[in-house]
XYZ file of C-alpha atoms in Angstrom:
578
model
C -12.498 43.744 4.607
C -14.823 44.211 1.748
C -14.831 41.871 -1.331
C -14.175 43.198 -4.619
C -11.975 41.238 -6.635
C -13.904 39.512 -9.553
C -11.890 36.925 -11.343
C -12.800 36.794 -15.171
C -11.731 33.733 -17.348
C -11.906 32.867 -20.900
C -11.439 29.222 -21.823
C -11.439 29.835 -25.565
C -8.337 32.446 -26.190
C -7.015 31.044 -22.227
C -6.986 34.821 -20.242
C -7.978 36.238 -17.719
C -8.326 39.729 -15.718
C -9.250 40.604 -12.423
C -11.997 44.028 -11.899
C -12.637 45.814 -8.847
C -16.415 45.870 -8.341
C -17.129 46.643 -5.011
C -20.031 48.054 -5.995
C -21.663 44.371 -6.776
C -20.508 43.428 -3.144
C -21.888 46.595 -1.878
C -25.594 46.441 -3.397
C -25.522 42.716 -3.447
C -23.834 40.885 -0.202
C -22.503 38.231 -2.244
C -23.143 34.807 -2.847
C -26.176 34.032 -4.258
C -26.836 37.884 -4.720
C -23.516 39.169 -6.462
C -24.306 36.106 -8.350
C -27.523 36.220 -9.945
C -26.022 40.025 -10.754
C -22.958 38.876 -12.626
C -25.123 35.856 -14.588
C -27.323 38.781 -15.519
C -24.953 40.675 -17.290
C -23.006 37.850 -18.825
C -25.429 35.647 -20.386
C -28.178 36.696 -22.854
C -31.492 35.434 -23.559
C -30.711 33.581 -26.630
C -27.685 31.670 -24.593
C -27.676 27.831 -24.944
C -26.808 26.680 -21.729
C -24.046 24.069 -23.570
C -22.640 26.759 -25.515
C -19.190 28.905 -24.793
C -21.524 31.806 -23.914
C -23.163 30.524 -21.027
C -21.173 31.712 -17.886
C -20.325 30.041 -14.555
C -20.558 32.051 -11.544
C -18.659 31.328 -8.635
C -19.494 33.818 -5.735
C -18.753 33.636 -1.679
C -19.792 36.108 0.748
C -18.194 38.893 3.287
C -18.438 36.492 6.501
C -16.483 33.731 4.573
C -13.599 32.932 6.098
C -14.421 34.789 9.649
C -17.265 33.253 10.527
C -18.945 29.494 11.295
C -20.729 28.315 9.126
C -20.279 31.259 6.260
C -18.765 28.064 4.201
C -20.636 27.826 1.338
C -20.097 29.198 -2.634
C -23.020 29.396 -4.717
C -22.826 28.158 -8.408
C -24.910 30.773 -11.108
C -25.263 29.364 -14.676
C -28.219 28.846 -17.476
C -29.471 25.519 -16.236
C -29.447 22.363 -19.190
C -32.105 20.964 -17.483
C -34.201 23.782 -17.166
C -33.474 26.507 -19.968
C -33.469 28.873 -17.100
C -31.649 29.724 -13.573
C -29.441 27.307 -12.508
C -28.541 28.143 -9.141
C -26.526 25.442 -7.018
C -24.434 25.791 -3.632
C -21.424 23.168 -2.352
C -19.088 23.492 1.025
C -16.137 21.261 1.522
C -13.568 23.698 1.291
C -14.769 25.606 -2.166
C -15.480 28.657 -0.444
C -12.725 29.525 1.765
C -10.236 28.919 -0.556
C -11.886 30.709 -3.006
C -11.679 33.886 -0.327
C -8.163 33.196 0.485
C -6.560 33.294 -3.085
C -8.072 36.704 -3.294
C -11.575 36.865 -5.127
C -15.420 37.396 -3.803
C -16.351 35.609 -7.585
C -15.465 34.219 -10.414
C -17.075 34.571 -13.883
C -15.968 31.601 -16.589
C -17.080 31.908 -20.097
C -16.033 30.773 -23.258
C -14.604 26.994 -24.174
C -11.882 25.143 -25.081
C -11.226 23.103 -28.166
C -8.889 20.344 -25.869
C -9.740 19.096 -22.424
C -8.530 20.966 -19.917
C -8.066 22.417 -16.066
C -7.523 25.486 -14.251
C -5.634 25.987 -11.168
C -6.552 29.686 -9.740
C -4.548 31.001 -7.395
C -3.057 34.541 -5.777
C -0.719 35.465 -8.688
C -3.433 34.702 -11.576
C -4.757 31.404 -13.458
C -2.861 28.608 -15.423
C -4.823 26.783 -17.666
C -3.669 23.001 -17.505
C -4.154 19.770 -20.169
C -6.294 18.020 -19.279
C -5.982 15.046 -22.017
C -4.700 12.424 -19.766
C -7.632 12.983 -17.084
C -10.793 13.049 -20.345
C -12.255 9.908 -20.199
C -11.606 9.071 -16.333
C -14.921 8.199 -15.109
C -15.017 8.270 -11.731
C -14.927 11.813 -10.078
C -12.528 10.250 -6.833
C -10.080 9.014 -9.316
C -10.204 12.257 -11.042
C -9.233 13.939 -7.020
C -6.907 11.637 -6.269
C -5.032 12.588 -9.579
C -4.962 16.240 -8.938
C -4.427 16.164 -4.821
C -1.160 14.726 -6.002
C -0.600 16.485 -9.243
C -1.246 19.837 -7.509
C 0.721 21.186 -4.266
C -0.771 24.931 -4.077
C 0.166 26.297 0.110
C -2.503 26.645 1.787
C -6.229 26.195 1.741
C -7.222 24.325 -1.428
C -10.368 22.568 -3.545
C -10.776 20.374 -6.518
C -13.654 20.589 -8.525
C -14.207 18.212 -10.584
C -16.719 16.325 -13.336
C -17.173 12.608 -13.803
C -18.192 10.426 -16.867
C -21.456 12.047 -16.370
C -20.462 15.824 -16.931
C -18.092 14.621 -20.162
C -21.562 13.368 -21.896
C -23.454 15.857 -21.083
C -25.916 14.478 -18.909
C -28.636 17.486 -18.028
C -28.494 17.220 -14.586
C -24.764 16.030 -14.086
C -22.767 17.482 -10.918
C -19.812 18.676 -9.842
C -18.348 17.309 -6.955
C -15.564 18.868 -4.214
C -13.793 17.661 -1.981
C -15.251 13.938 -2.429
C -17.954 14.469 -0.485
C -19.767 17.948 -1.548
C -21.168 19.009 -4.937
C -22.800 21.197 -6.745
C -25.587 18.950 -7.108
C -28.741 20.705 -8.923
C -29.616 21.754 -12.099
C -26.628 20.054 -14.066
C -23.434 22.653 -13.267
C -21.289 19.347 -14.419
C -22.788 19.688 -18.020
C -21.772 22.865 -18.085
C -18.129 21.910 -17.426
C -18.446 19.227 -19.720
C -19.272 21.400 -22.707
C -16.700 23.365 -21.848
C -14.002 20.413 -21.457
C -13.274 22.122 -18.450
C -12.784 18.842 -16.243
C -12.442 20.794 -13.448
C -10.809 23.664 -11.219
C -8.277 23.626 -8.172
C -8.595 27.093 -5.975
C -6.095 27.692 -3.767
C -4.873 30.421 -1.509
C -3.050 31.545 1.283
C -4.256 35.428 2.482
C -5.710 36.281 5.485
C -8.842 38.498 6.694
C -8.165 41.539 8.457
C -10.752 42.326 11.397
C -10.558 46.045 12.436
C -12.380 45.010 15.958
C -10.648 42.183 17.242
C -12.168 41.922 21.000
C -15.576 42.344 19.066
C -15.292 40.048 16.734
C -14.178 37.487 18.938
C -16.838 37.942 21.544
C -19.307 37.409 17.778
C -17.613 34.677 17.368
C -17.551 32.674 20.539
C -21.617 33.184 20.352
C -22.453 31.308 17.260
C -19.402 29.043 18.324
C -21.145 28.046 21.699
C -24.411 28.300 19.701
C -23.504 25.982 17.607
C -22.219 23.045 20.367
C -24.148 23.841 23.140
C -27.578 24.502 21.881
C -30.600 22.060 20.272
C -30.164 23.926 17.257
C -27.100 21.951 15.332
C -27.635 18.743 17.169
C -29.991 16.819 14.720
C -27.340 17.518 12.131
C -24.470 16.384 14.432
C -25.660 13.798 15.585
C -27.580 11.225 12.557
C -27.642 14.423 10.145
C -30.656 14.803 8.100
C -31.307 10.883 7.543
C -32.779 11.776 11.116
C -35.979 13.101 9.012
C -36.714 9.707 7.600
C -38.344 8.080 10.303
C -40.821 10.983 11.020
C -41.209 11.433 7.652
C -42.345 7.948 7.006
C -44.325 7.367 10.765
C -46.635 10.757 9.305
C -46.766 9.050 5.696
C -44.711 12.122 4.148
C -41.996 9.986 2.964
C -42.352 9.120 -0.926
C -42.155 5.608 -1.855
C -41.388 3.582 -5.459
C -42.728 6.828 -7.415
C -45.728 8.075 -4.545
C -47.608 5.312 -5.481
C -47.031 4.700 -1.545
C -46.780 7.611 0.962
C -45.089 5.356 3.335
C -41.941 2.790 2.971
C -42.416 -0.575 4.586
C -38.662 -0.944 5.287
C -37.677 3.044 6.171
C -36.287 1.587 9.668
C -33.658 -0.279 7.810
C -32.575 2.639 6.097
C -32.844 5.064 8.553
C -30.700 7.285 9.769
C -30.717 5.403 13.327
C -30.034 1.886 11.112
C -26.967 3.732 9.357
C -25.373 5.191 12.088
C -25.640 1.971 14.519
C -24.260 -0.269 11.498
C -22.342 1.461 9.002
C -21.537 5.249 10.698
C -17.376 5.148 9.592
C -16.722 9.345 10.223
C -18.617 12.572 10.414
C -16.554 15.112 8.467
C -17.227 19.048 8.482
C -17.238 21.518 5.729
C -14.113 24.238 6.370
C -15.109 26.366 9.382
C -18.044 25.116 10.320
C -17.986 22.925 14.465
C -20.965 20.900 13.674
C -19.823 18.105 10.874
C -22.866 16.762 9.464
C -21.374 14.715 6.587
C -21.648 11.496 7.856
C -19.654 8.813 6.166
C -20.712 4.961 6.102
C -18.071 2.150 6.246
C -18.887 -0.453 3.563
C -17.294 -3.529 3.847
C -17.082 -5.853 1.606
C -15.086 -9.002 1.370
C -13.127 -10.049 -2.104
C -14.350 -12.580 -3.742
C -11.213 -14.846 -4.055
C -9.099 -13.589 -1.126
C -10.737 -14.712 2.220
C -9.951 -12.872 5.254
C -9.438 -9.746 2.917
C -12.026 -6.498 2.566
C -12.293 -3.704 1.317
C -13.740 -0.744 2.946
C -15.485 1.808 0.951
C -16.784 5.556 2.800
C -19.689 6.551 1.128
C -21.599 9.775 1.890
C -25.509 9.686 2.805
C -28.428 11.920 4.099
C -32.326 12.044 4.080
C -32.424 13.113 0.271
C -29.751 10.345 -0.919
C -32.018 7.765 1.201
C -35.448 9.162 -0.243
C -34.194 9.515 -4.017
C -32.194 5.828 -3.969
C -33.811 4.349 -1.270
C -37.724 4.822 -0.506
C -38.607 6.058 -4.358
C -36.824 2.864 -5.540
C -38.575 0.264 -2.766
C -34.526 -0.337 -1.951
C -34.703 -1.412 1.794
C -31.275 -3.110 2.322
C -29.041 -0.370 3.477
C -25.899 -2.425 2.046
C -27.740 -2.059 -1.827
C -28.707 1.305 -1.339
C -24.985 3.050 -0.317
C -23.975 0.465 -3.684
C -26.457 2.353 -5.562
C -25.247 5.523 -3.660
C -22.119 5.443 -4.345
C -22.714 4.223 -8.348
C -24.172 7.552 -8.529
C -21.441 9.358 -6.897
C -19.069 7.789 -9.182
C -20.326 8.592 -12.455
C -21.065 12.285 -11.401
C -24.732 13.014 -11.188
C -27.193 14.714 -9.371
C -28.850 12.110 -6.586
C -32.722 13.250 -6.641
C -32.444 13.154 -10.293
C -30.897 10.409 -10.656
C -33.624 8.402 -8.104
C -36.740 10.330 -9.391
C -35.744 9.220 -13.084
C -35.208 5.593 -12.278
C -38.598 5.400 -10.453
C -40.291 7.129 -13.276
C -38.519 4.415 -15.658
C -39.813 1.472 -13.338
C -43.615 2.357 -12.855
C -43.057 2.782 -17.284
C -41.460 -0.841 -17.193
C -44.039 -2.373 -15.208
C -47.272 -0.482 -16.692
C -45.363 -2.446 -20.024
C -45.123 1.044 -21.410
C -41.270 0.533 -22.223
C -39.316 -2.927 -22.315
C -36.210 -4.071 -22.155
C -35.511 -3.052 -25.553
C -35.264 0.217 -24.358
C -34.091 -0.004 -20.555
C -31.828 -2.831 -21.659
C -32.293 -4.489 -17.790
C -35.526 -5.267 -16.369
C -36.473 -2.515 -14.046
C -37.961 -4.035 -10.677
C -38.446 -1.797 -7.138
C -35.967 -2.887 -4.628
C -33.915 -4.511 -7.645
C -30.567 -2.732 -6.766
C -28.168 -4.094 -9.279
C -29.842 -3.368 -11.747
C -30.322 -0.016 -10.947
C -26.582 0.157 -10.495
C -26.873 -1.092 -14.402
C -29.247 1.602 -14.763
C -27.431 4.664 -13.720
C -23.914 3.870 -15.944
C -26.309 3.472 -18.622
C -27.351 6.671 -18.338
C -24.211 8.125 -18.099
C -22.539 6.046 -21.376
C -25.915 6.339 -23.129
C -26.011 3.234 -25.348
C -29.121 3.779 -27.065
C -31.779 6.524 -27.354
C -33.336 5.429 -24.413
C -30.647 6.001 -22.209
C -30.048 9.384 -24.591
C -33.746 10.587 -23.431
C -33.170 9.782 -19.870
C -29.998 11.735 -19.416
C -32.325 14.582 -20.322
C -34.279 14.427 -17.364
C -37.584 13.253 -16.040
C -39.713 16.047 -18.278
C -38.193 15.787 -21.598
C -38.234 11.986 -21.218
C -41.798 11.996 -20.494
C -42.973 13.970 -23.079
C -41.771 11.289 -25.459
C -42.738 7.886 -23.524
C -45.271 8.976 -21.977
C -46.438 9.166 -17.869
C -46.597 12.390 -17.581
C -48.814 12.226 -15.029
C -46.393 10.570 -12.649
C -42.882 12.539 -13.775
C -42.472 13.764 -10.765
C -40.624 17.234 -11.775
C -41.664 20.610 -10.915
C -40.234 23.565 -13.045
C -38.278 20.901 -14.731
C -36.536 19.698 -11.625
C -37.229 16.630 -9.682
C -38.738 16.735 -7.029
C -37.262 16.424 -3.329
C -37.952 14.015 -0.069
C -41.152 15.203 0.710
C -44.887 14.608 0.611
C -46.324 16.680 3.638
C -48.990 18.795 1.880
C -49.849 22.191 -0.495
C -46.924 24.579 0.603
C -43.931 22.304 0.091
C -45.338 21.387 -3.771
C -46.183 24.905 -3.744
C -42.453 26.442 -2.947
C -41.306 23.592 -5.960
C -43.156 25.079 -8.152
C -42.452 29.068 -7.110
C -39.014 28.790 -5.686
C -36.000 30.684 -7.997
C -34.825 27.306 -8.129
C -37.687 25.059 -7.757
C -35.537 23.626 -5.031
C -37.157 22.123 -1.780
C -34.544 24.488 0.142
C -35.818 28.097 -1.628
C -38.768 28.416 1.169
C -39.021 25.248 2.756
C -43.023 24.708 2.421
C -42.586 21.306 3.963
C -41.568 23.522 7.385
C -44.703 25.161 7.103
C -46.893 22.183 6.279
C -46.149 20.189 9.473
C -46.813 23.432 11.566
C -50.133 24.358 9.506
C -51.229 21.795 8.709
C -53.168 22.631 5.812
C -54.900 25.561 7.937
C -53.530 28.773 5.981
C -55.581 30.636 2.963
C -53.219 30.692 0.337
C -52.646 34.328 0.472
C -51.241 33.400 3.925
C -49.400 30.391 2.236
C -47.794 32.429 0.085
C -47.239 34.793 2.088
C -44.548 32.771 4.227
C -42.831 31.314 1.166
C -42.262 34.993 0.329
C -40.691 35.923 3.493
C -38.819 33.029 3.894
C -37.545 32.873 0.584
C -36.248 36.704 0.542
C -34.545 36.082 4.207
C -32.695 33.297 2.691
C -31.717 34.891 -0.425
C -29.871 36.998 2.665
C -28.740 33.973 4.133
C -27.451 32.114 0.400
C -25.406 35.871 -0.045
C -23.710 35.877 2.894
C -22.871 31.878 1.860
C -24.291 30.881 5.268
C -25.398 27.262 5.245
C -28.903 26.960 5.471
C -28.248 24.586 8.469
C -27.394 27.421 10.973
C -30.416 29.642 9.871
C -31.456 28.800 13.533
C -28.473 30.396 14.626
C -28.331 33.163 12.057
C -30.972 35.164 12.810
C -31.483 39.333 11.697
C -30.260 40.391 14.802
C -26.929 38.433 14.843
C -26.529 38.626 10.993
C -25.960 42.418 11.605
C -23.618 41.889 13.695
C -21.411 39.975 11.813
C -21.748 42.283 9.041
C -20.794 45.049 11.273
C -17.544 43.073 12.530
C -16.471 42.383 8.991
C -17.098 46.090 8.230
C -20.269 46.637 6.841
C -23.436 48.822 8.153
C -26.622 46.804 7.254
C -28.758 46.990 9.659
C -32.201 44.528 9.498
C -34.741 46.421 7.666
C -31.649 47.186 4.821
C -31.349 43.072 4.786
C -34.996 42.425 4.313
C -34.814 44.707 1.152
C -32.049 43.576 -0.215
C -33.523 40.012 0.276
C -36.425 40.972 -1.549
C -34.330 42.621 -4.612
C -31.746 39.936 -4.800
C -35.243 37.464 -5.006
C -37.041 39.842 -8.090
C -33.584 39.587 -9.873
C -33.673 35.958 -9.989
C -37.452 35.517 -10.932
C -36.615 38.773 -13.546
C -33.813 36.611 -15.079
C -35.879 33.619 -15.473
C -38.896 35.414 -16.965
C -36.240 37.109 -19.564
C -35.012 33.225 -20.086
C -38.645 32.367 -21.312
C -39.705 30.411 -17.752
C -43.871 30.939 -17.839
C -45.243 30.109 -14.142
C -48.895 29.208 -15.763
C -47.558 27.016 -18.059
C -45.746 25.301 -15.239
C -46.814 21.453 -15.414
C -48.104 19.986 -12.211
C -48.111 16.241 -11.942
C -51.413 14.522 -11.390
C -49.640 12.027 -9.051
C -49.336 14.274 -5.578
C -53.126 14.939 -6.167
C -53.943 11.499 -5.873
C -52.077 10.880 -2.389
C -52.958 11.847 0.706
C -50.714 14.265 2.940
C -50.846 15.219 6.622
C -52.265 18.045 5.711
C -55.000 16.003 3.897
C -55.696 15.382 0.213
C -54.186 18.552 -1.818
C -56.466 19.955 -4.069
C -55.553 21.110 -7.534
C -57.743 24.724 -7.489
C -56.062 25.240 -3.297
C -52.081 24.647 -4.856
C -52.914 27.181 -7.639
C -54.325 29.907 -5.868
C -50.507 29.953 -3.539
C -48.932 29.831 -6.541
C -50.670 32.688 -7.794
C -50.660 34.716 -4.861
C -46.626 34.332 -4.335
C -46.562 35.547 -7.644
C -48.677 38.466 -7.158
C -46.862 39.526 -4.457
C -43.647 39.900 -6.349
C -45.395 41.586 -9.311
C -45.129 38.678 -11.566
């Protein structure tokens, strides 16, 4: 069954109208693709990303709801931390229940005067007050409110902002189902200028298959795939806190600001340490076998009832531990999920969040800022203080605090240490230090997100080998194939599973003729429309700043040299005409 429906909503006079526009799904996939389409029509060049006219674009894909794994929606908007793309994807249960109330996307403009919430379902929207929730900081309270508040049949998500996304913190989140978000590029700003506070979808269609016997033989594949295969275990089994270890045994892990390329105390907050102390539950997105959320038990005892605890499940992977763990010199795993779940609380995005702090600690100890501006000393491993830190930032008490919640650039362009603000593009950088191609895809990724291309893939197999035109090259290819992969909403987990071959088969059981060399183009368009909207949002790739920082470390792949990450840069560009 092809999508079509496209749900549009305006927050300021509270309508809404549905359009057919198959042909969006039919050029575009969906996802990422019908996405980047729909923000390109809706918002304009001289669009401040906090204003009514910036759009949110929800979008999910043709395989949603038929397939494993097809689970995600993808999140288009002008980014406040950027000026340019914002581009962010969340499972949970966002994306089939988006599917079964009726829509492929949703476009939101406008804003309201008084807080509020939408509930979307089959029949239309209702736009809800949201007085009573304004003001509730802490984005589980805010679920807990609405799981009871709202009993929609069927398959169902909350969406919702914390203190975080209320003031406007640049690179606040929005988080679903308690344990997903829409992490990057500060989607929970958005909301918050909006007071949208957030969104329940829910929906109760079905799919239709024409082939049944086909689809189910399709289907049984990437199900047995999926179990019986190497290629979902890692994630299964410790999820992707398995990378610290390796990470840290090659010295690719960055520690307290990559002054270190190594952490002294990775073991005890490993993804082995977790799981053999603290491992409560592995929970799964909707439809997908492999459950890679894994959930740690904290227990703590009250402090004037013995014999009493309680028990608090807090979400963690390899980025969570690198951001609030390594970059911070936190090695007690019981004061990093604290500081985890601080940041969980308030609503904001985790790398941020941990790249800011340990830019703000190498300032407090080069005596570059004091207490009268951070408020607490700022020490590495000092946990509750960080904990201090990060509600700080999302209250904002003084200017300080003000400049922080702007991000890692902007706040470094007024205190100073540049040179170790550890953004790329604007956006902080991710868990990795393994040499030229993963700095390179931050800085020439649509999203300046570690997951665009994946460079540090390609550094641990080249090890530093490749001329950049072969460099960039691969960042190219890859990041065209998954612009493929992002429209069809396939995690980027099961691109192992998901390769050309079997995507066109599942394209062809949910009705569609595309065969391989018809994906690879469409990859490749759906990539120039994202770098065409950036350039026509004022984003410059030579005036991209590079911090001086990763030159100064070494990487497996050896010492990176300045001249070697500009000519990949370059060359990617080149190659799509930029």
């Amino acid at each position: 069954m092809m999508l079509e429906k496209v749900l549009y909503i305006n927050l300021s006079d509270k309508s809404y109208s549905v359009k057919a526009r198959r042909d969006l799904f039919e050029r575009y996939i969906g996802g990422s693709g019908v996405g980047i389409k729909l923000l390109t029509e809706e918002c304009r060049k001289e669009t401040e990303p906090l204003s009514a006219e910036n759009p949110i674009v929800f979008a999910v894909g043709p395989l949603t709801g038929l397939f494993p794994f097809a689970s995600k929606t993808v999140a288009m908007f002008k980014s406040p931390l950027t000026g340019n793309l914002g581009e962010s994807h969340a499972g949970g249960r966002s994306a089939v229940a988006l599917r079964m109330a009726g829509y492929g996307a949703v476009v939101i403009k406008g804003a309201s005067e008084v807080p509020i919430y939408l509930s979307i379902h089959e029949n239309g929207v209702e736009f809800k007050d949201a007085s009573a929730l304004w003001g509730v900081g802490s984005s589980y309270t805010v679920g807990r409110i609405l799981r009871e508040r709202e009993s929609k049949p069927g398959l169902r998500t909350i969406m919702r902002i914390g203190a975080a996304g209320e003031k406007l913190v640049r690179f606040a989140c929005v988080a679903t189902e308690t344990y997903r978000h829409f992490g990057r590029l500060g989607l929970g700003a958005v909301f918050g200028s909006k007071k949208l506070k957030a969104i329940v979808i829910a929906g109760n269609s079905t799919v239709e298959v024409e082939d049944q016997k086909r689809y189910k033989e399709v289907y049984d594949r990437i199900y047995r795939l999926a179990l019986d295969s190497k290629l979902m275990k890692k994630y299964h089994d410790l999820g992707t806190a398995a990378n610290v270890v390796p990470l840290n045994k090659i010295r690719a892990l960055p520690t307290k600001n990559l002054t270190q390329p190594d952490f002294e105390e990775a073991e005890k907050i490993s993804g082995e340490f977790l799981a053999q102390n603290f491992l409560g539950r592995r929970v799964a997105c909707a439809h997908c076998p492999t459950a890679c959320i894994h959930l740690a038990a904290l227990r703590e005892p009250y402090e004037d009832e013995p014999y009493f605890y309680k028990t608090t499940m807090i979400s963690y992977d390899h980025e969570l531990i690198y951001s609030l763990g390594s970059m911070l010199g936190i090695g007690k795993a019981e004061h990093l999920l604290k500081l985890i779940d601080a940041v969980e609380k308030v609503g904001m995005d985790a790398i941020t969040t941990g790249v800011l702090l340990a830019w703000a600690t190498e300032m407090f100890g080069a005596g570059k800022i004091s207490e009268k501006e951070s408020i607490v000393p700022l020490a590495w491993g000092d946990h509750a203080n960080y904990i201090k830190a990060v509600n700080f930032i999302a209250k904002q008490p003084n200017q300080f605090y003000k400049d922080l919640s702007m991000g890692v650039e902007y706040a470094s362009t007024l205190y100073g240490g540049e040179e170790f603000a550890l953004a790329f593009g604007k956006n902080e950088m991710a868990g990795y230090n393994t040499g030229p191609l993963f700095y390179a895809t931050l800085l020439t990724g649509a999203r300046h997100s570690h997951l665009d291309s994946a460079g540090y893939s390609f550094d641990e197999k080249m090890k530093g080998k490749n001329s950049a035109e072969e460099g960039a090259e691969m960042l190219v290819k890859e990041e065209a194939w998954r612009c493929v992969l992002t429209s069809l909403v396939v995690c980027l987990f099961a691109r192992g599973i998901y390769d050309e071959q079997l995507t066109e088969e599942c394209l062809s059981v949910a009705g569609l003729k595309i065969d391989q060399s018809m994906l690879a183009e469409k990859g490749a368009e759906i990539l120039k429309l994202k770098h065409a909207f950036k350039k026509e949002m004022g984003f410059e790739w030579r005036s991209m700043r590079v911090p001086e920082r990763i030159f100064e470390r070494d990487t497996p792949a050896g010492r990176i040299k300045r001249e070697e990450l500009a000519g990949i840069v370059e060359e990617y560009f080149r190659k799509l005409g930029l």
